[in-house]
Tab-separated table of C-alpha atoms in Angstrom:
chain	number	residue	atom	x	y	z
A	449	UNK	CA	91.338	110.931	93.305
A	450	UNK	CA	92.289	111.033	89.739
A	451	UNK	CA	92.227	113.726	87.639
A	452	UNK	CA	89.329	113.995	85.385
A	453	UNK	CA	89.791	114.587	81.458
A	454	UNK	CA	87.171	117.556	82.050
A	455	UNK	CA	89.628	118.967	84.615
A	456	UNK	CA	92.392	118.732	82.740
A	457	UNK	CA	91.161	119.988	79.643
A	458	UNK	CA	89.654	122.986	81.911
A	459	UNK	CA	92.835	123.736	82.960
A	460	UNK	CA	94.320	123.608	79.551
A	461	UNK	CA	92.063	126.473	78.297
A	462	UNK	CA	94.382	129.558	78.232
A	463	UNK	CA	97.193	127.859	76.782
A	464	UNK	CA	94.543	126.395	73.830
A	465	UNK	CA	93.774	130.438	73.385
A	466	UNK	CA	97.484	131.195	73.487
A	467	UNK	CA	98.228	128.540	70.733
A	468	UNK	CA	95.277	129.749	68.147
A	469	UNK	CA	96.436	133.294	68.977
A	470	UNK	CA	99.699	132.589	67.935
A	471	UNK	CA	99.108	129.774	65.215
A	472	UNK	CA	95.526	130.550	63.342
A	473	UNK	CA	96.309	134.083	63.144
A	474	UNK	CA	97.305	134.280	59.535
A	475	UNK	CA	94.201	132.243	58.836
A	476	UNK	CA	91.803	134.558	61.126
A	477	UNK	CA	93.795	137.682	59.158
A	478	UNK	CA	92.578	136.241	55.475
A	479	UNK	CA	89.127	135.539	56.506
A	480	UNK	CA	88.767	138.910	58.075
A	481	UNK	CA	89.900	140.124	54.681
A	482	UNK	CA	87.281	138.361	53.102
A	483	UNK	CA	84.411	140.181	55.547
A	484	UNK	CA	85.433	143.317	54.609
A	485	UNK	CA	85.635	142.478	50.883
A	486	UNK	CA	81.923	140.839	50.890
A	487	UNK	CA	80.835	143.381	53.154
A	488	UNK	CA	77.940	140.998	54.380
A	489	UNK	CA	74.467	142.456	54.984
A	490	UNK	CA	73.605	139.001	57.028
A	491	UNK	CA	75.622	136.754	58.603
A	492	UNK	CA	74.270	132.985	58.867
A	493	UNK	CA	75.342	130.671	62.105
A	494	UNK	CA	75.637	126.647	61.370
A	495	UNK	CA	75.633	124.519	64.795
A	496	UNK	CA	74.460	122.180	67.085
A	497	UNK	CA	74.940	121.633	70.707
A	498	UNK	CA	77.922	123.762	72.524
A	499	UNK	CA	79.042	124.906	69.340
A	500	UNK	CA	75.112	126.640	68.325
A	501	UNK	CA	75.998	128.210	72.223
A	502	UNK	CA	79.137	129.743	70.289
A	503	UNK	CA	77.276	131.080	67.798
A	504	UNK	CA	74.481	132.527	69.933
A	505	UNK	CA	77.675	134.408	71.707
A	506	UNK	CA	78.956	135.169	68.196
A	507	UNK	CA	75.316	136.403	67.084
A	508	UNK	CA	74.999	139.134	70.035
A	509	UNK	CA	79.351	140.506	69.426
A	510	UNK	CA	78.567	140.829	65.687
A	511	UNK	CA	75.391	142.759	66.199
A	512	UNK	CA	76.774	144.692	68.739
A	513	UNK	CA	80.082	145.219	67.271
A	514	UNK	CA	79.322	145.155	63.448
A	515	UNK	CA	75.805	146.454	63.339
A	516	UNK	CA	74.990	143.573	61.294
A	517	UNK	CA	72.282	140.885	61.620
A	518	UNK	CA	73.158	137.376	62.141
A	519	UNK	CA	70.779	134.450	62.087
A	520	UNK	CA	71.009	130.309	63.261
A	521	UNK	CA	70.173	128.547	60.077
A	522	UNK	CA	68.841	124.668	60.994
A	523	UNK	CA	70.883	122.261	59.000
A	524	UNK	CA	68.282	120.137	58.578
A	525	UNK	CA	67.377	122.757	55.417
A	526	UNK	CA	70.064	121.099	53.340
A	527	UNK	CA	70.390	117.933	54.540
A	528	UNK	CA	66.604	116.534	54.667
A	529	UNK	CA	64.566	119.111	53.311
A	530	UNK	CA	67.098	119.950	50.170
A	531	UNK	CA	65.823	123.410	50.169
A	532	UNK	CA	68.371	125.816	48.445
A	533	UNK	CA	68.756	129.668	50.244
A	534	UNK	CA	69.497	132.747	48.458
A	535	UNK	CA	72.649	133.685	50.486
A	536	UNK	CA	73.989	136.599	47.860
A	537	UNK	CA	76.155	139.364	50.257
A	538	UNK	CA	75.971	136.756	53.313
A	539	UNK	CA	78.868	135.298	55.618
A	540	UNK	CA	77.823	131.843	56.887
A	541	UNK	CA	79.963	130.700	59.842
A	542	UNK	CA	79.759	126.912	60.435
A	543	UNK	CA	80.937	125.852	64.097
A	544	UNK	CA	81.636	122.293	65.165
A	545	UNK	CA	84.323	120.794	67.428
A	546	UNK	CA	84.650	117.464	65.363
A	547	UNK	CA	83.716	119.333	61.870
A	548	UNK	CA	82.003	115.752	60.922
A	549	UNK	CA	78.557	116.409	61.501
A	550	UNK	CA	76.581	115.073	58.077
A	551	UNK	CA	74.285	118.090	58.677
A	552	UNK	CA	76.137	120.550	59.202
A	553	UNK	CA	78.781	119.727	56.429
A	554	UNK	CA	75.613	119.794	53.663
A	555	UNK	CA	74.612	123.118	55.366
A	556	UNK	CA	77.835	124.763	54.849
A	557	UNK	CA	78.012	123.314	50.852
A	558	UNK	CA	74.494	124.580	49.837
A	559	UNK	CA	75.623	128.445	51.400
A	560	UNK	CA	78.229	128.343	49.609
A	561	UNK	CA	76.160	126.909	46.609
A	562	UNK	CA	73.684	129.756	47.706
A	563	UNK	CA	76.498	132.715	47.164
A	564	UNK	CA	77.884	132.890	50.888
A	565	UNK	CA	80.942	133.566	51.735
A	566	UNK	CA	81.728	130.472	53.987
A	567	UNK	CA	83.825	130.373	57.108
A	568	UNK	CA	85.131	126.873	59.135
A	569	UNK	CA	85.586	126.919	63.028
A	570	UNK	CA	86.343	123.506	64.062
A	571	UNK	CA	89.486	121.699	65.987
A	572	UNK	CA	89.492	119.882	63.013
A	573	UNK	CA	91.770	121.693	59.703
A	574	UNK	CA	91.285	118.531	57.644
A	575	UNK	CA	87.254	117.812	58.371
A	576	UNK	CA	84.667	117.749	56.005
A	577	UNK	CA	83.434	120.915	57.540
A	578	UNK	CA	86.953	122.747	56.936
A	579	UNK	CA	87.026	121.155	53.746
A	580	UNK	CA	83.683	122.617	52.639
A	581	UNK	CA	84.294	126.049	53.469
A	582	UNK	CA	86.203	128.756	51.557
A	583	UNK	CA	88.217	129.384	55.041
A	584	UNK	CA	88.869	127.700	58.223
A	585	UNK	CA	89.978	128.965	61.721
A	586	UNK	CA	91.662	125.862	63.119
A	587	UNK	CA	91.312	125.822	66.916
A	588	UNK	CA	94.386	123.504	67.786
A	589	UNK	CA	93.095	123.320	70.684
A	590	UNK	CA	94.219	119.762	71.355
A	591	UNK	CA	93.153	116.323	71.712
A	592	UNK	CA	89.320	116.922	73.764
A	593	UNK	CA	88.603	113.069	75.423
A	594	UNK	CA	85.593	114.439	77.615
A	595	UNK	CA	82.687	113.997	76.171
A	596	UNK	CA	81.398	117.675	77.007
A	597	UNK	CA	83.087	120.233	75.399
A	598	UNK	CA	84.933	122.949	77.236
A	599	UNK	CA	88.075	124.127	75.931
A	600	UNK	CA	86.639	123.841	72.548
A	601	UNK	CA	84.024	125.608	73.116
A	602	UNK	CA	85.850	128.509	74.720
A	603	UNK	CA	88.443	128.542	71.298
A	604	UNK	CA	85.454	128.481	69.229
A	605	UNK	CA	84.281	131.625	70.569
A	606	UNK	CA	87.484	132.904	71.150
A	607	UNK	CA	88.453	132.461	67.157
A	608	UNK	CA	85.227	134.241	66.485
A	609	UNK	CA	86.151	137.110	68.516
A	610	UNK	CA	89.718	137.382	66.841
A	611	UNK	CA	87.944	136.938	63.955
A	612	UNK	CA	85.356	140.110	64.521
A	613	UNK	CA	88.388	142.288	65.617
A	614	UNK	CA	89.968	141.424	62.433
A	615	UNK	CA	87.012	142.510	60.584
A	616	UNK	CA	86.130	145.447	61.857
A	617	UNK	CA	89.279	146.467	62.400
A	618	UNK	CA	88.976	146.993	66.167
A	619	UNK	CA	91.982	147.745	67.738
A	620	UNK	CA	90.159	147.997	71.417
A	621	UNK	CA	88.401	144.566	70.910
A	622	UNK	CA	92.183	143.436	69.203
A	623	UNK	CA	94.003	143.934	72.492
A	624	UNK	CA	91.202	142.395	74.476
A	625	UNK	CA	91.079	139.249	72.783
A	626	UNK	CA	95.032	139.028	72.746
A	627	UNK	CA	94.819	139.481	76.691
A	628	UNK	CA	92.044	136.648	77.075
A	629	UNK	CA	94.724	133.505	77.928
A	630	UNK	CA	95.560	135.212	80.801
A	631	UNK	CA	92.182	136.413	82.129
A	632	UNK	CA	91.143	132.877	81.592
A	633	UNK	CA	93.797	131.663	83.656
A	634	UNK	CA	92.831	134.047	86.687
A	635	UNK	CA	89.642	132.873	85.961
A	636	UNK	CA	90.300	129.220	87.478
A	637	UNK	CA	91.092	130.445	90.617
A	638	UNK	CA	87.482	131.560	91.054
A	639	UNK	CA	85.620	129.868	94.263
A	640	UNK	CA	81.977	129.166	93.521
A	641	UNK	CA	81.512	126.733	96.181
A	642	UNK	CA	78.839	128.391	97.798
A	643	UNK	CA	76.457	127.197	94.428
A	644	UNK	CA	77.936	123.524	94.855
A	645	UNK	CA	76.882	123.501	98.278
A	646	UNK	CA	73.328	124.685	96.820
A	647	UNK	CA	73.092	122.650	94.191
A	648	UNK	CA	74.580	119.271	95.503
A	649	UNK	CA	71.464	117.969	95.878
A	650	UNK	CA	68.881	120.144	93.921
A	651	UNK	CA	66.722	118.716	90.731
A	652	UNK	CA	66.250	121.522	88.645
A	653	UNK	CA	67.689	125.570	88.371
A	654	UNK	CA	67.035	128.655	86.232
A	655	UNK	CA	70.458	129.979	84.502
A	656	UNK	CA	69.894	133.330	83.284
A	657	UNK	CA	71.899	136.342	81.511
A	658	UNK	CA	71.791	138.803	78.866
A	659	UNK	CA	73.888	139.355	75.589
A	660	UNK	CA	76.642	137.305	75.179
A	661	UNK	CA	76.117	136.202	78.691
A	662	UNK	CA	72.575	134.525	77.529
A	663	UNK	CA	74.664	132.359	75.259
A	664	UNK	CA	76.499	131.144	78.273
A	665	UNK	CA	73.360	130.796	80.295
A	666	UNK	CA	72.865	128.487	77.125
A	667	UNK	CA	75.919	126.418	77.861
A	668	UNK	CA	75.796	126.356	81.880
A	669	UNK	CA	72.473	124.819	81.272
A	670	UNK	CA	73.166	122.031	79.071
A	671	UNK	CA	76.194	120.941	80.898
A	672	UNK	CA	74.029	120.303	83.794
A	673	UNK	CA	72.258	118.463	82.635
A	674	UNK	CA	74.741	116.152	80.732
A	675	UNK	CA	77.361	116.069	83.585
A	676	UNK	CA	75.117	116.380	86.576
A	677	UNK	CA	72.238	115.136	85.667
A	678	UNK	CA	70.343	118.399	87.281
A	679	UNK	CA	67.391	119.983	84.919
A	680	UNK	CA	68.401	123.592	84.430
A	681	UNK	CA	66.865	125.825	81.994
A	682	UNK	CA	68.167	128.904	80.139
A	683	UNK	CA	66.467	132.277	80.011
A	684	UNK	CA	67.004	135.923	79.002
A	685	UNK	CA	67.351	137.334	82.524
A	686	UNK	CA	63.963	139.407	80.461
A	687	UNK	CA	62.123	136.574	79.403
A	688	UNK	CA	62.233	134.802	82.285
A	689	UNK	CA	59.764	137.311	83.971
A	690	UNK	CA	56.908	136.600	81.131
A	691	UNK	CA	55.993	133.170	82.365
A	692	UNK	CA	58.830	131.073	83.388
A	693	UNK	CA	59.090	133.184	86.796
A	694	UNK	CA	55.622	131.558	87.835
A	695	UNK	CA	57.625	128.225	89.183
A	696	UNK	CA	59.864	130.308	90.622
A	697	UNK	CA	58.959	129.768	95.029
A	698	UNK	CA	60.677	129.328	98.116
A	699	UNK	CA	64.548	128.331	97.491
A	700	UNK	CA	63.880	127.440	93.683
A	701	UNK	CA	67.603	127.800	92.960
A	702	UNK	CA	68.856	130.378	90.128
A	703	UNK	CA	72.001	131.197	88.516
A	704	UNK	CA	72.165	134.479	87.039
A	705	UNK	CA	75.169	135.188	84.980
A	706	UNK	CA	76.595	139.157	85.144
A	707	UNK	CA	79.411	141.137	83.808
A	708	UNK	CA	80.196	144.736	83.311
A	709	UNK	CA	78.163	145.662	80.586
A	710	UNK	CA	74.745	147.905	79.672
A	711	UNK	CA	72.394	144.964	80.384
A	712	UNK	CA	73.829	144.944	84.122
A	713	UNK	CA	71.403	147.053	86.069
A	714	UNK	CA	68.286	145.158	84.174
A	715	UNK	CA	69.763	141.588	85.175
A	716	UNK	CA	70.273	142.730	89.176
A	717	UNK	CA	66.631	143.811	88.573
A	718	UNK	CA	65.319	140.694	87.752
A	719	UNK	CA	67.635	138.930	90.225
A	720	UNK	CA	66.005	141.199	92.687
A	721	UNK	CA	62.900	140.019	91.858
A	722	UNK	CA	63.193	136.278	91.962
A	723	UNK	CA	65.298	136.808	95.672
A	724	UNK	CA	61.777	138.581	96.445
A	725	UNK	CA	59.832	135.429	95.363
A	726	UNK	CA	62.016	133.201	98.290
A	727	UNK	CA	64.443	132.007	94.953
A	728	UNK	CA	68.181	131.247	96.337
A	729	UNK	CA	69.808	133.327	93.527
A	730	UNK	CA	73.336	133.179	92.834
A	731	UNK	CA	74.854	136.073	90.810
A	732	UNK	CA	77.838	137.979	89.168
A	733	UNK	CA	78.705	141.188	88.545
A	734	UNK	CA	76.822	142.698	90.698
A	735	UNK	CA	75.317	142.672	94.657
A	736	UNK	CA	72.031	142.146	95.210
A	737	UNK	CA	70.432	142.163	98.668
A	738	UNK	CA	69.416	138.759	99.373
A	739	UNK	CA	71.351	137.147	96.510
A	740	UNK	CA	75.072	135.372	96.738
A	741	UNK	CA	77.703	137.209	95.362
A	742	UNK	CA	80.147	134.131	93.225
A	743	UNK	CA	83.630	135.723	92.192
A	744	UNK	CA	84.957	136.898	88.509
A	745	UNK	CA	87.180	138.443	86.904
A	746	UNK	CA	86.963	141.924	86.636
A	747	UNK	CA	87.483	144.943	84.178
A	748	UNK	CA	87.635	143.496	80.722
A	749	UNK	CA	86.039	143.952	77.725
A	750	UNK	CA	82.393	143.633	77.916
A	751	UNK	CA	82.319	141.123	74.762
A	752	UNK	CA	84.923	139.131	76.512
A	753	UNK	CA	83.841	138.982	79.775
A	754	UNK	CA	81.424	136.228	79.393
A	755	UNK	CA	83.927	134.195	77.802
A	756	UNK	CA	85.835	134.207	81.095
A	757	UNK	CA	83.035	133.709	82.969
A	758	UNK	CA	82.458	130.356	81.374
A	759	UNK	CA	85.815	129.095	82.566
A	760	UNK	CA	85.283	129.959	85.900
A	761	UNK	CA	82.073	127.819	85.489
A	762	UNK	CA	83.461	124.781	84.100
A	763	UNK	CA	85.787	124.317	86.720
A	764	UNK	CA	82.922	124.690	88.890
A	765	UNK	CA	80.954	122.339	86.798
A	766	UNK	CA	83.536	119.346	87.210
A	767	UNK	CA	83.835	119.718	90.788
A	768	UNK	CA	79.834	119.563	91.310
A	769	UNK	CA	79.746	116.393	88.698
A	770	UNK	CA	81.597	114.484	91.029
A	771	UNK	CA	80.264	115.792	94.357
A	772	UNK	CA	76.809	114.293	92.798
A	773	UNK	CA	78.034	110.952	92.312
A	774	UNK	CA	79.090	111.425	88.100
A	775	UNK	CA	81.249	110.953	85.926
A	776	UNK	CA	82.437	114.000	84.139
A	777	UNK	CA	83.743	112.625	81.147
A	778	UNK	CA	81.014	109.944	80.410
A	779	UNK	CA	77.439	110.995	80.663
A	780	UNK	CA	74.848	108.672	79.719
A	781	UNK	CA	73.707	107.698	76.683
A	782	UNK	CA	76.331	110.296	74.956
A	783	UNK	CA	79.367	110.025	72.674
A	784	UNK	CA	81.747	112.809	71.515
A	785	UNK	CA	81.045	112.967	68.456
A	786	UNK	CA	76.999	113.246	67.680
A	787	UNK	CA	76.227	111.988	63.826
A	788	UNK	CA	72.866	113.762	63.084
A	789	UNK	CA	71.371	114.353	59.585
């Protein structure tokens, strides 16, 4: 069978994070600079699809990390409603893959306009989005020909990351980042077959997590829906048990996505729970009675460990896109690059 682009550019993921590491660093070094000299009191998120997952990931290390309060701004503000935000000692950090999105560009112009200090991640140095920003962390992470994201979504976070080390001047966090392309390549070799066996023929799942994690409980869910055509819905491994749990019966399948950090013990709970409601719950991190243990990576930093996670599920991901009869790189009715105003 041949090789998917998905595949391929799955496999290509810790040698993308070995060439921003090496290449964008002087970049990620000036814009850390720049933090520390505004000293933001709120940092602002610009995004849509994988790349608004990024910056729900981003939103949850800079709290945690930094202490400071970050919030997803809808571009729509500047592009159809033309109304101006006072964005005096903010950071706005716009995220998109192709940088091109009308939208977003417009967004990242009226911060700017509005006082913020403004800060590019895209694969793209020389797109309107890097051109309308004061600095730019360049992914170079290569040529991406499937139409759903995955190794630029993984450098997107990953160049936040280095860029929040920089920043706060973390040398723990530092060292962690500089040993994610090699996590991420043990990370491949992780066997979640048991959950394509599951979920070869299923309609719909629950993905859930907590922190970071929930951003990737973010991801997990659109992607399968646009390469397996499978409903799956996100939720806070919390909010899940105010209202969503109701649907949740006999072999309703669920995904709950765990690493190593202080919202562990509360995510086994509620995985506990939903096993005890007949669900067929799939989980990592941590054994629950009842619940299938899928592989990871173990002992890393508890900001980075989600990051990892999602590589182990996009390889997963591929593999149950063509088990259900799809194409990986072409869903329906999508294109790589999204033009929205």
């Amino acid at each position: 069978m041949t090789q998917s682009h998905m595949a391929r550019e799955v496999a290509e993921i810790p040698e993308a994070a070995r060439r921003f590491l090496s290449l964008s660093a002087e970049a990620t070094a000036r814009a850390a600079q720049a933090m520390r000299a505004t000293d933001p009191e709120l940092v602002v998120t610009v995004a849509r699809g994988s790349s608004d997952h990024a910056a729900t990931y981003l939103k949850y290390a800079i709290e945690l990390s930094a202490g400071v309060p970050v919030a997803s701004v809808g571009p729509s503000l500047a592009s159809i409603y033309r109304r101006p935000l006072r964005m005096g000692r903010a950071a706005c950090i716009g995220i998109s893959q192709s940088g091109q999105g009308p939208d977003t560009v417009e967004m990242m112009r009226a911060a700017a306009e509005g006082g913020a200090l403004t800060v590019a991640i895209t694969n793209h140095a020389d797109s309107p989005l890097a051109q309308s920003s004061a600095h730019c962390l360049a992914l170079r992470a290569g040529v991406e020909q499937s139409v759903a994201a995955t190794k630029t979504f993984v450098a997107s976070v990953l160049a936040g990351l280095a860029l929040l080390a920089e920043w706060q001047e973390d040398a723990e966090l530092h060292a962690a980042v500089a040993g994610l392309p090699d996590a991420f390549a043990r990370a491949l070799a992780m066997d979640w077959s048991p959950l394509a066996a599951r979920l070869a023929r299923a309609q719909s799942l629950f993905v859930l997590g907590r922190g970071p994690a929930f951003a990737i409980a973010c991801e997990a869910a659109l992607k399968f829906k646009e390469t397996c055509g499978l409903h799956a819905e996100s939720f806070s491994a919390a909010e899940v048990m105010h209202g969503p749990s109701a649907i949740v019966q006999a072999q309703f399948p669920v995904l709950a996505l765990g690493v190593q950090d202080a919202a562990l013990p509360r995510l086994a709970e509620t995985a506990a729970r939903l096993v005890e409601q007949g669900a067929d719950v799939f989980l990592t991190g941590a054994e629950v009675e009842g619940a299938v243990l899928l592989p990871s990576v173990g002992e890393l930093h508890p900001l980075c460990a989600p990051l990892v996670l999602t590589v182990s599920f996009y390889a997963f991901i591929e593999a149950l896109a063509r088990r259900r009869g799809f194409d990986p790189d072409l869903p329906p009715h999508l294109r790589k690059v999204t033009q929205t105003v």
